Amino acid sequence: MLVAVSGGVDSMVLLHALNMLAPKNRWEIGVIHFNHQLRGPASAADEKLVRSVAKRLRLPFYGGSAAVKAIAASKKLSLEMAARQLRHEFLARIARQQKITTVALAHHADDQVELFFLRVLRGSGSEGLAGMKWRSPSPVNKMISLARPLLGFSKTEIMAFAQSEKILFRDDATNFENNVLRNRIRNELLPLLKEKYQPGLTKTVLRLMEIAGAESGLVDEIAQQTSPARGRNFESLPPAVQRKKLQQQLIESGVTPDFDLVEQLREAAGTFVSIGAEISAARDAAGRITVRQQMPVPAFKPGELKLKLSGRGGAGEFGARQFSWAVKKYDPLHKRPSELATEFYDADKIGHEVVLRHWRAGDRFQPIGLRSATKLQDLFVNAKIPAPQRRRLVLATTGDGEIFWVEGLRIGERFKLTPATKRQIVWKWSTQVKLTV
């Protein structure tokens, strides 16, 4: 087997433990290390340690590296996602070259608990909450098995073993930086929960994960055994089985299922749901999914119009719409009239220039009531605005590029009127685009 070793305490303990057990079990072990090149000299020192330990133990060493940060930027991926993808591709490639079918990873019980809360916060279902399995196929090559022998051990037990066996390892300083959600869960949330709410949190969560995994497996088995040919109406199945059957079919069709997609298909038979730029899917009354090609979504529309907010008001035209604005003194005690296609903003926060344009890839917007900006595309999906219509909508930004108004959505949080507002902009528009929501 190959043992993936980063140089940290978890993987170094895994390597030494498996090497101790190797003679009795007649295992042949190879050491594999992937340098993410994220920490400069520290990353090089990690690789040097792993290489030297492999040499001392007389084990073959397989090293690889990649400029993860640059690749993440070019592919528009998060650092964590890019690192994971490149690492798994490297593990699978070496395993395939060496004709090895098992790669051992050093995930442990504390990792499981962190993953549980990470997936809770992301809204995962029972299958996701079940966490990592002792053995699972590589996400890159299903013929390669990933084994996790330390899942039953806590970080405390691993540290104790390292100390008793005098195992050398290196600490990754980035594990203590709270700019990554997983680190904040590890360093802030879990200590708080253990101290204030549940000292036995690890045991409790692991038990819950086991229950979730068992129940998810049962639903999966029932869904596989339930066939439309038996005459049972899809609508009469329990919701959990409905979701699982749709999920299974989407995966078989090469579509990555998410909850919103599955729910849209589950709740309406015969209605095609857009999955990507050129694919849509629908289910029939028996629950069978059909995936079809659809007309390409119109490209993002170029062009923009800059408006100077000089004087007391003005007007302009963009995207087949008429716009007008008026700057007025703001009195919080004065009741504003309720008018269609009219919004009110803090004039001083918007500034002296407004840019009108269409939606662009990567746009982010903070509607009133949200604590932070989010992807405009996600807001369109939540509002059930069809993809072709999104390209025709107009939005307005400040001169600095911050979006304060999007046609069909709520006003921008940062530009709303407050008791401190001195001047307001009365923003009006007329539209020829009919929204289908």
Short mmCIF file of C-alpha atoms in Angstrom, two decimals:
data_model
loop_
_atom_site.label_atom_id
_atom_site.label_comp_id
_atom_site.label_asym_id
_atom_site.label_seq_id
_atom_site.Cartn_x
_atom_site.Cartn_y
_atom_site.Cartn_z
CA MET A 1 0.00 0.00 0.00
CA LEU A 2 0.94 3.66 -0.34
CA VAL A 3 0.84 5.78 2.82
CA ALA A 4 0.10 9.46 2.20
CA VAL A 5 2.39 11.41 4.53
CA SER A 6 2.32 15.19 4.87
CA GLY A 7 4.86 15.44 7.69
CA GLY A 8 2.27 16.32 10.34
CA VAL A 9 1.72 14.25 13.46
CA ASP A 10 -1.31 12.34 12.11
CA SER A 11 0.32 10.99 8.96
CA MET A 12 3.68 10.35 10.65
CA VAL A 13 1.95 8.27 13.33
CA LEU A 14 0.03 6.40 10.61
CA LEU A 15 3.26 5.63 8.75
CA HIS A 16 5.06 4.34 11.83
CA ALA A 17 2.07 2.29 13.04
CA LEU A 18 1.58 0.59 9.67
CA ASN A 19 5.31 -0.02 9.33
CA MET A 20 5.33 -1.73 12.76
CA LEU A 21 2.45 -3.97 11.64
CA ALA A 22 3.87 -4.64 8.16
CA PRO A 23 6.06 -7.71 8.88
CA LYS A 24 3.26 -9.57 10.67
CA ASN A 25 0.75 -8.80 7.89
CA ARG A 26 3.26 -9.11 5.02
CA TRP A 27 2.52 -5.59 3.81
CA GLU A 28 4.74 -3.76 1.36
CA ILE A 29 4.62 -0.04 2.12
CA GLY A 30 5.52 2.97 -0.01
CA VAL A 31 5.60 6.59 1.22
CA ILE A 32 3.91 9.23 -0.93
CA HIS A 33 4.11 12.99 -0.31
CA PHE A 34 2.53 15.90 -2.20
CA ASN A 35 4.06 19.37 -1.80
CA HIS A 36 1.37 22.05 -2.26
CA GLN A 37 4.00 24.85 -2.38
CA LEU A 38 1.76 27.03 -0.21
CA ARG A 39 4.14 27.76 2.69
CA GLY A 40 7.50 28.37 0.99
CA PRO A 41 10.44 27.02 3.02
CA ALA A 42 8.05 25.32 5.47
CA SER A 43 6.60 23.18 2.67
CA ALA A 44 10.10 22.24 1.53
CA ALA A 45 11.01 21.31 5.11
CA ASP A 46 7.94 19.05 5.34
CA GLU A 47 9.02 17.20 2.21
CA LYS A 48 12.60 16.91 3.46
CA LEU A 49 11.43 15.33 6.74
CA VAL A 50 9.15 12.80 5.04
CA ARG A 51 11.84 11.87 2.53
CA SER A 52 14.43 11.34 5.30
CA VAL A 53 12.06 9.21 7.42
CA ALA A 54 11.20 7.04 4.40
CA LYS A 55 14.93 6.55 3.78
CA ARG A 56 15.56 5.65 7.44
CA LEU A 57 12.71 3.11 7.38
CA ARG A 58 14.03 1.79 4.04
CA LEU A 59 10.74 2.47 2.29
CA PRO A 60 10.33 3.73 -1.28
CA PHE A 61 9.46 7.42 -1.52
CA TYR A 62 7.26 9.04 -4.17
CA GLY A 63 7.20 12.84 -4.18
CA GLY A 64 5.23 15.32 -6.23
CA SER A 65 4.39 19.02 -6.15
CA ALA A 66 2.27 21.70 -7.77
CA ALA A 67 1.83 25.46 -7.51
CA VAL A 68 -1.62 25.11 -5.96
CA LYS A 69 -2.24 28.82 -5.45
CA ALA A 70 -1.59 29.69 -9.11
CA ILE A 71 -3.64 26.75 -10.37
CA ALA A 72 -6.53 27.64 -8.04
CA ALA A 73 -6.55 31.18 -9.40
CA SER A 74 -6.44 30.07 -13.04
CA LYS A 75 -9.28 27.57 -12.54
CA LYS A 76 -11.25 29.89 -10.24
CA LEU A 77 -11.25 27.32 -7.41
CA SER A 78 -10.79 27.81 -3.68
CA LEU A 79 -7.33 26.91 -2.37
CA GLU A 80 -8.81 24.02 -0.39
CA MET A 81 -10.65 22.61 -3.41
CA ALA A 82 -7.67 22.98 -5.76
CA ALA A 83 -5.31 21.39 -3.22
CA ARG A 84 -7.64 18.44 -2.70
CA GLN A 85 -8.12 17.88 -6.43
CA LEU A 86 -4.41 18.05 -7.28
CA ARG A 87 -3.47 15.88 -4.32
CA HIS A 88 -5.93 13.12 -5.23
CA GLU A 89 -4.86 13.21 -8.87
CA PHE A 90 -1.26 12.73 -7.81
CA LEU A 91 -2.08 9.89 -5.38
CA ALA A 92 -4.09 8.07 -8.05
CA ARG A 93 -1.46 8.58 -10.73
CA ILE A 94 1.39 7.12 -8.62
CA ALA A 95 -0.81 4.25 -7.38
CA ARG A 96 -1.72 3.39 -10.96
CA GLN A 97 1.90 3.59 -12.12
CA GLN A 98 3.06 1.32 -9.28
CA LYS A 99 0.06 -1.03 -9.69
CA ILE A 100 -0.99 -0.40 -6.09
CA THR A 101 -4.71 -0.49 -5.25
CA THR A 102 -4.71 0.91 -1.68
CA VAL A 103 -3.70 4.35 -0.41
CA ALA A 104 -3.79 4.89 3.37
CA LEU A 105 -4.83 8.33 4.64
CA ALA A 106 -4.42 9.72 8.17
CA HIS A 107 -7.92 11.06 8.84
CA HIS A 108 -8.97 10.52 12.46
CA ALA A 109 -12.00 10.89 14.75
CA ASP A 110 -11.53 14.64 15.29
CA ASP A 111 -11.45 15.14 11.51
CA GLN A 112 -14.81 13.39 11.35
CA VAL A 113 -16.33 15.78 13.89
CA GLU A 114 -14.95 18.82 12.02
CA LEU A 115 -16.35 17.44 8.76
CA PHE A 116 -19.74 16.89 10.39
CA PHE A 117 -20.08 20.54 11.40
CA LEU A 118 -18.63 21.73 8.10
CA ARG A 119 -21.35 19.80 6.26
CA VAL A 120 -24.06 20.91 8.70
CA LEU A 121 -23.19 24.51 7.91
CA ARG A 122 -23.30 23.74 4.17
CA GLY A 123 -26.67 22.03 4.42
CA SER A 124 -25.67 18.43 3.61
CA GLY A 125 -28.10 15.53 3.82
CA SER A 126 -27.76 12.33 5.84
CA GLU A 127 -25.31 10.79 3.37
CA GLY A 128 -22.96 13.76 3.78
CA LEU A 129 -23.41 13.85 7.56
CA ALA A 130 -22.33 10.21 7.72
CA GLY A 131 -18.82 11.47 7.09
CA MET A 132 -15.80 9.60 5.80
CA LYS A 133 -15.84 5.81 5.52
CA TRP A 134 -13.11 3.47 6.68
CA ARG A 135 -12.64 2.54 3.03
CA SER A 136 -13.91 4.34 -0.07
CA PRO A 137 -12.98 4.62 -3.75
CA SER A 138 -10.68 7.42 -4.88
CA PRO A 139 -12.64 10.35 -6.36
CA VAL A 140 -10.24 10.24 -9.31
CA ASN A 141 -10.00 6.49 -9.98
CA LYS A 142 -12.64 4.09 -8.65
CA MET A 143 -10.20 1.18 -8.95
CA ILE A 144 -8.04 2.67 -6.20
CA SER A 145 -9.22 2.32 -2.61
CA LEU A 146 -8.64 4.95 0.07
CA ALA A 147 -8.22 3.43 3.54
CA ARG A 148 -8.45 5.41 6.79
CA PRO A 149 -7.07 3.22 9.61
CA LEU A 150 -7.05 6.03 12.22
CA LEU A 151 -10.76 6.95 12.07
CA GLY A 152 -11.35 5.32 15.44
CA PHE A 153 -8.63 7.32 17.23
CA SER A 154 -8.77 10.85 18.63
CA LYS A 155 -6.12 13.53 18.14
CA THR A 156 -5.21 13.16 21.83
CA GLU A 157 -4.50 9.44 21.37
CA ILE A 158 -2.46 10.13 18.24
CA MET A 159 -0.35 12.75 20.04
CA ALA A 160 0.20 10.37 22.97
CA PHE A 161 1.42 7.64 20.59
CA ALA A 162 3.79 10.08 18.87
CA GLN A 163 5.28 11.08 22.22
CA SER A 164 5.63 7.52 23.50
CA GLU A 165 7.33 6.35 20.28
CA LYS A 166 9.37 9.56 19.90
CA ILE A 167 8.05 10.11 16.39
CA LEU A 168 9.29 13.23 14.63
CA PHE A 169 6.73 15.48 12.95
CA ARG A 170 6.19 19.05 11.85
CA ASP A 171 3.33 21.41 12.79
CA ASP A 172 1.51 23.19 9.99
CA ALA A 173 1.10 26.79 11.17
CA THR A 174 -1.80 27.33 8.74
CA ASN A 175 -3.93 24.97 10.87
CA PHE A 176 -4.10 27.74 13.46
CA GLU A 177 -5.12 30.49 11.02
CA ASN A 178 -8.86 31.15 11.17
CA ASN A 179 -9.30 32.43 7.61
CA VAL A 180 -10.56 28.98 6.57
CA LEU A 181 -13.96 27.72 7.76
CA ARG A 182 -12.64 24.29 8.80
CA ASN A 183 -9.99 25.96 10.97
CA ARG A 184 -12.59 28.19 12.64
CA ILE A 185 -14.66 25.11 13.41
CA ARG A 186 -11.59 23.37 14.88
CA ASN A 187 -10.17 26.31 16.80
CA GLU A 188 -13.29 28.23 17.85
CA LEU A 189 -16.58 26.35 17.52
CA LEU A 190 -15.63 22.90 18.83
CA PRO A 191 -13.76 24.15 21.95
CA LEU A 192 -16.78 26.37 22.76
CA LEU A 193 -19.26 23.51 22.37
CA LYS A 194 -17.13 21.16 24.47
CA GLU A 195 -16.57 23.71 27.22
CA LYS A 196 -20.06 25.21 27.45
CA TYR A 197 -22.47 22.59 26.12
CA GLN A 198 -21.23 19.00 25.71
CA PRO A 199 -17.86 17.77 27.05
CA GLY A 200 -18.42 14.45 25.30
CA LEU A 201 -19.10 16.10 21.94
CA THR A 202 -16.78 13.87 19.91
CA LYS A 203 -18.45 10.67 21.11
CA THR A 204 -21.94 12.15 20.62
CA VAL A 205 -21.25 13.36 17.07
CA LEU A 206 -19.56 10.12 16.02
CA ARG A 207 -22.60 8.19 17.24
CA LEU A 208 -24.89 10.52 15.29
CA MET A 209 -22.75 10.11 12.17
CA GLU A 210 -22.98 6.34 12.48
CA ILE A 211 -26.78 6.53 12.77
CA ALA A 212 -27.02 8.90 9.80
CA GLY A 213 -24.80 6.62 7.72
CA ALA A 214 -26.83 3.51 8.55
CA GLU A 215 -30.14 5.21 7.77
CA SER A 216 -28.78 6.70 4.56
CA GLY A 217 -27.57 3.24 3.51
CA LEU A 218 -31.01 1.77 4.21
CA VAL A 219 -32.75 4.45 2.13
CA ASP A 220 -30.25 3.83 -0.67
CA GLU A 221 -30.99 0.10 -0.61
CA ILE A 222 -34.77 0.66 -0.61
CA ALA A 223 -34.48 3.11 -3.50
CA GLN A 224 -32.44 0.64 -5.56
CA GLN A 225 -34.99 -2.11 -4.95
CA THR A 226 -37.99 0.10 -5.77
CA SER A 227 -38.73 -0.17 -9.47
CA PRO A 228 -41.42 1.68 -11.49
CA ALA A 229 -42.14 -1.64 -13.19
CA ARG A 230 -43.75 -2.89 -9.99
CA GLY A 231 -46.55 -0.41 -10.52
CA ARG A 232 -45.93 1.70 -7.44
CA ASN A 233 -46.58 5.39 -8.00
CA PHE A 234 -43.54 7.58 -7.40
CA GLU A 235 -45.68 10.11 -5.52
CA SER A 236 -46.62 7.47 -2.93
CA LEU A 237 -43.00 6.76 -1.96
CA PRO A 238 -41.61 8.36 1.20
CA PRO A 239 -39.83 11.67 0.41
CA ALA A 240 -36.45 10.23 1.47
CA VAL A 241 -36.79 7.40 -1.06
CA GLN A 242 -37.97 9.80 -3.77
CA ARG A 243 -34.91 11.98 -3.26
CA LYS A 244 -32.55 9.02 -3.26
CA LYS A 245 -34.02 7.56 -6.49
CA LEU A 246 -33.66 10.89 -8.27
CA GLN A 247 -30.15 11.34 -6.89
CA GLN A 248 -29.10 7.88 -8.11
CA GLN A 249 -30.39 8.54 -11.62
CA LEU A 250 -28.74 11.95 -11.85
CA ILE A 251 -25.38 10.46 -10.83
CA GLU A 252 -25.79 7.70 -13.43
CA SER A 253 -26.46 10.41 -16.03
CA GLY A 254 -23.24 12.21 -15.12
CA VAL A 255 -25.02 15.04 -13.30
CA THR A 256 -23.88 16.18 -9.85
CA PRO A 257 -27.08 16.36 -7.78
CA ASP A 258 -27.68 19.08 -5.22
CA PHE A 259 -30.67 19.46 -2.91
CA ASP A 260 -32.36 22.26 -4.86
CA LEU A 261 -32.15 20.36 -8.15
CA VAL A 262 -33.50 17.16 -6.61
CA GLU A 263 -36.37 19.06 -4.93
CA GLN A 264 -37.35 20.82 -8.15
CA LEU A 265 -37.54 17.48 -9.94
CA ARG A 266 -39.31 15.77 -7.05
CA GLU A 267 -42.03 18.39 -6.68
CA ALA A 268 -43.13 18.63 -10.31
CA ALA A 269 -43.45 15.83 -12.85
CA GLY A 270 -42.92 16.67 -16.52
CA THR A 271 -41.25 20.04 -15.88
CA PHE A 272 -37.74 20.41 -17.27
CA VAL A 273 -35.25 22.01 -14.89
CA SER A 274 -32.13 23.73 -16.20
CA ILE A 275 -28.95 22.07 -14.90
CA GLY A 276 -26.27 23.89 -16.86
CA ALA A 277 -25.82 26.04 -19.91
CA GLU A 278 -27.03 23.34 -22.30
CA ILE A 279 -28.63 20.58 -20.18
CA SER A 280 -32.01 20.21 -18.51
CA ALA A 281 -33.78 17.30 -16.80
CA ALA A 282 -37.31 16.26 -15.88
CA ARG A 283 -38.98 13.26 -14.29
CA ASP A 284 -42.15 11.44 -15.28
CA ALA A 285 -44.94 10.23 -12.98
CA ALA A 286 -43.03 6.99 -12.32
CA GLY A 287 -39.93 8.88 -11.20
CA ARG A 288 -37.83 8.16 -14.31
CA ILE A 289 -35.47 11.02 -15.19
CA THR A 290 -34.90 12.27 -18.73
CA VAL A 291 -31.84 14.44 -19.43
CA ARG A 292 -31.83 16.44 -22.65
CA GLN A 293 -29.84 19.07 -24.45
CA GLN A 294 -31.37 22.53 -24.51
CA MET A 295 -30.74 25.69 -26.44
CA PRO A 296 -27.59 27.46 -25.26
CA VAL A 297 -28.12 30.26 -22.76
CA PRO A 298 -27.53 33.69 -24.33
CA ALA A 299 -24.06 35.05 -23.71
CA PHE A 300 -23.43 37.82 -21.22
CA LYS A 301 -24.31 41.15 -22.80
CA PRO A 302 -21.46 43.64 -23.06
CA GLY A 303 -21.80 47.36 -22.79
CA GLU A 304 -22.63 49.82 -20.05
CA LEU A 305 -23.89 53.35 -19.53
CA LYS A 306 -22.38 55.83 -17.08
CA LEU A 307 -24.68 58.40 -15.53
CA LYS A 308 -23.42 61.52 -13.76
CA LEU A 309 -25.68 62.29 -10.79
CA SER A 310 -25.28 66.04 -11.09
CA GLY A 311 -27.93 68.58 -10.20
CA ARG A 312 -31.27 67.61 -8.72
CA GLY A 313 -32.16 64.86 -11.16
CA GLY A 314 -31.87 63.42 -14.62
CA ALA A 315 -32.76 60.54 -16.94
CA GLY A 316 -31.17 57.94 -19.20
CA GLU A 317 -31.89 54.89 -21.33
CA PHE A 318 -30.16 51.51 -21.28
CA GLY A 319 -31.18 47.95 -22.20
CA ALA A 320 -34.59 49.04 -23.57
CA ARG A 321 -35.42 50.70 -20.26
CA GLN A 322 -35.97 54.28 -19.25
CA PHE A 323 -34.33 55.44 -16.00
CA SER A 324 -34.82 58.61 -14.01
CA TRP A 325 -33.61 59.86 -10.67
CA ALA A 326 -34.14 62.78 -8.34
CA VAL A 327 -32.00 63.87 -5.39
CA LYS A 328 -34.00 65.15 -2.44
CA LYS A 329 -33.54 66.07 1.19
CA TYR A 330 -34.36 63.09 3.43
CA ASP A 331 -36.74 63.39 6.35
CA PRO A 332 -37.11 60.08 8.25
CA LEU A 333 -40.46 61.25 9.65
CA HIS A 334 -41.89 61.85 6.18
CA LYS A 335 -43.78 58.84 4.86
CA ARG A 336 -42.59 57.83 1.40
CA PRO A 337 -45.23 57.00 -1.23
CA SER A 338 -45.40 53.39 -2.40
CA GLU A 339 -44.77 53.38 -6.14
CA LEU A 340 -44.13 50.62 -8.65
CA ALA A 341 -40.64 50.48 -10.21
CA THR A 342 -39.33 52.97 -7.65
CA GLU A 343 -36.66 52.60 -4.97
CA PHE A 344 -35.07 55.00 -2.47
CA TYR A 345 -31.35 55.11 -1.66
CA ASP A 346 -28.90 57.09 0.43
CA ALA A 347 -27.49 59.57 -2.11
CA ASP A 348 -24.20 60.15 -0.29
CA LYS A 349 -23.42 56.43 -0.17
CA ILE A 350 -24.03 56.02 -3.91
CA GLY A 351 -21.85 58.99 -4.86
CA HIS A 352 -21.74 61.10 -8.01
CA GLU A 353 -21.75 58.38 -10.68
CA VAL A 354 -23.89 55.35 -11.49
CA VAL A 355 -23.09 52.62 -14.03
CA LEU A 356 -25.91 50.70 -15.72
CA ARG A 357 -25.07 47.31 -17.19
CA HIS A 358 -26.13 43.67 -17.44
CA TRP A 359 -25.18 40.81 -15.13
CA ARG A 360 -21.61 39.49 -15.49
CA ALA A 361 -20.01 36.26 -14.33
CA GLY A 362 -18.73 36.60 -10.76
CA ASP A 363 -21.01 39.49 -9.78
CA ARG A 364 -21.77 39.65 -6.06
CA PHE A 365 -24.62 41.55 -4.39
CA GLN A 366 -25.79 42.12 -0.81
CA PRO A 367 -29.60 42.49 -0.78
CA ILE A 368 -31.20 44.23 2.16
CA GLY A 369 -31.41 41.86 5.13
CA LEU A 370 -28.32 39.76 4.27
CA ARG A 371 -25.17 40.09 6.37
CA SER A 372 -22.76 39.77 3.46
CA ALA A 373 -22.60 39.82 -0.33
CA THR A 374 -23.36 36.62 -2.20
CA LYS A 375 -23.15 35.47 -5.81
CA LEU A 376 -25.77 37.13 -7.96
CA GLN A 377 -26.24 33.83 -9.78
CA ASP A 378 -27.28 32.14 -6.51
CA LEU A 379 -29.79 34.92 -5.83
CA PHE A 380 -31.28 34.45 -9.29
CA VAL A 381 -31.60 30.70 -8.67
CA ASN A 382 -33.30 31.27 -5.31
CA ALA A 383 -35.70 33.74 -6.94
CA LYS A 384 -36.39 31.13 -9.67
CA ILE A 385 -35.53 33.57 -12.46
CA PRO A 386 -34.83 31.49 -15.62
CA ALA A 387 -31.29 31.66 -16.99
CA PRO A 388 -32.19 33.36 -20.32
CA GLN A 389 -34.00 36.16 -18.46
CA ARG A 390 -31.06 36.79 -16.12
CA ARG A 391 -28.95 37.98 -19.08
CA ARG A 392 -31.56 40.59 -20.00
CA LEU A 393 -31.94 42.15 -16.55
CA VAL A 394 -30.23 45.46 -15.81
CA LEU A 395 -28.31 46.33 -12.65
CA ALA A 396 -26.79 49.54 -11.31
CA THR A 397 -23.45 50.00 -9.58
CA THR A 398 -21.67 52.90 -7.94
CA GLY A 399 -18.68 54.46 -9.64
CA ASP A 400 -16.50 52.04 -7.64
CA GLY A 401 -18.36 49.04 -9.08
CA GLU A 402 -20.46 48.03 -6.04
CA ILE A 403 -23.95 46.86 -7.03
CA PHE A 404 -26.79 48.70 -5.29
CA TRP A 405 -29.78 47.81 -7.50
CA VAL A 406 -30.71 44.69 -9.48
CA GLU A 407 -33.89 44.59 -11.52
CA GLY A 408 -36.34 42.17 -9.88
CA LEU A 409 -34.45 41.82 -6.58
CA ARG A 410 -34.37 43.67 -3.26
CA ILE A 411 -32.39 46.89 -2.82
CA GLY A 412 -28.76 46.84 -1.66
CA GLU A 413 -28.25 46.60 2.11
CA ARG A 414 -25.40 49.10 2.28
CA PHE A 415 -27.30 51.82 0.43
CA LYS A 416 -30.61 51.74 2.29
CA LEU A 417 -32.00 54.81 4.02
CA THR A 418 -31.12 55.14 7.72
CA PRO A 419 -31.76 57.77 10.42
CA ALA A 420 -28.30 59.17 9.55
CA THR A 421 -29.22 59.72 5.87
CA LYS A 422 -29.14 63.38 4.79
CA ARG A 423 -30.07 63.11 1.10
CA GLN A 424 -31.99 60.44 -0.79
CA ILE A 425 -32.11 59.37 -4.42
CA VAL A 426 -35.54 58.48 -5.81
CA TRP A 427 -34.64 55.84 -8.44
CA LYS A 428 -37.26 55.01 -11.10
CA TRP A 429 -37.28 52.73 -14.11
CA SER A 430 -39.61 51.36 -16.75
CA THR A 431 -39.04 47.85 -18.09
CA GLN A 432 -40.01 45.86 -21.15
CA VAL A 433 -38.77 42.59 -19.64
CA LYS A 434 -41.48 40.45 -18.11
CA LEU A 435 -40.22 38.28 -15.26
CA THR A 436 -41.46 34.71 -14.99
CA VAL A 437 -41.07 33.72 -11.34
#
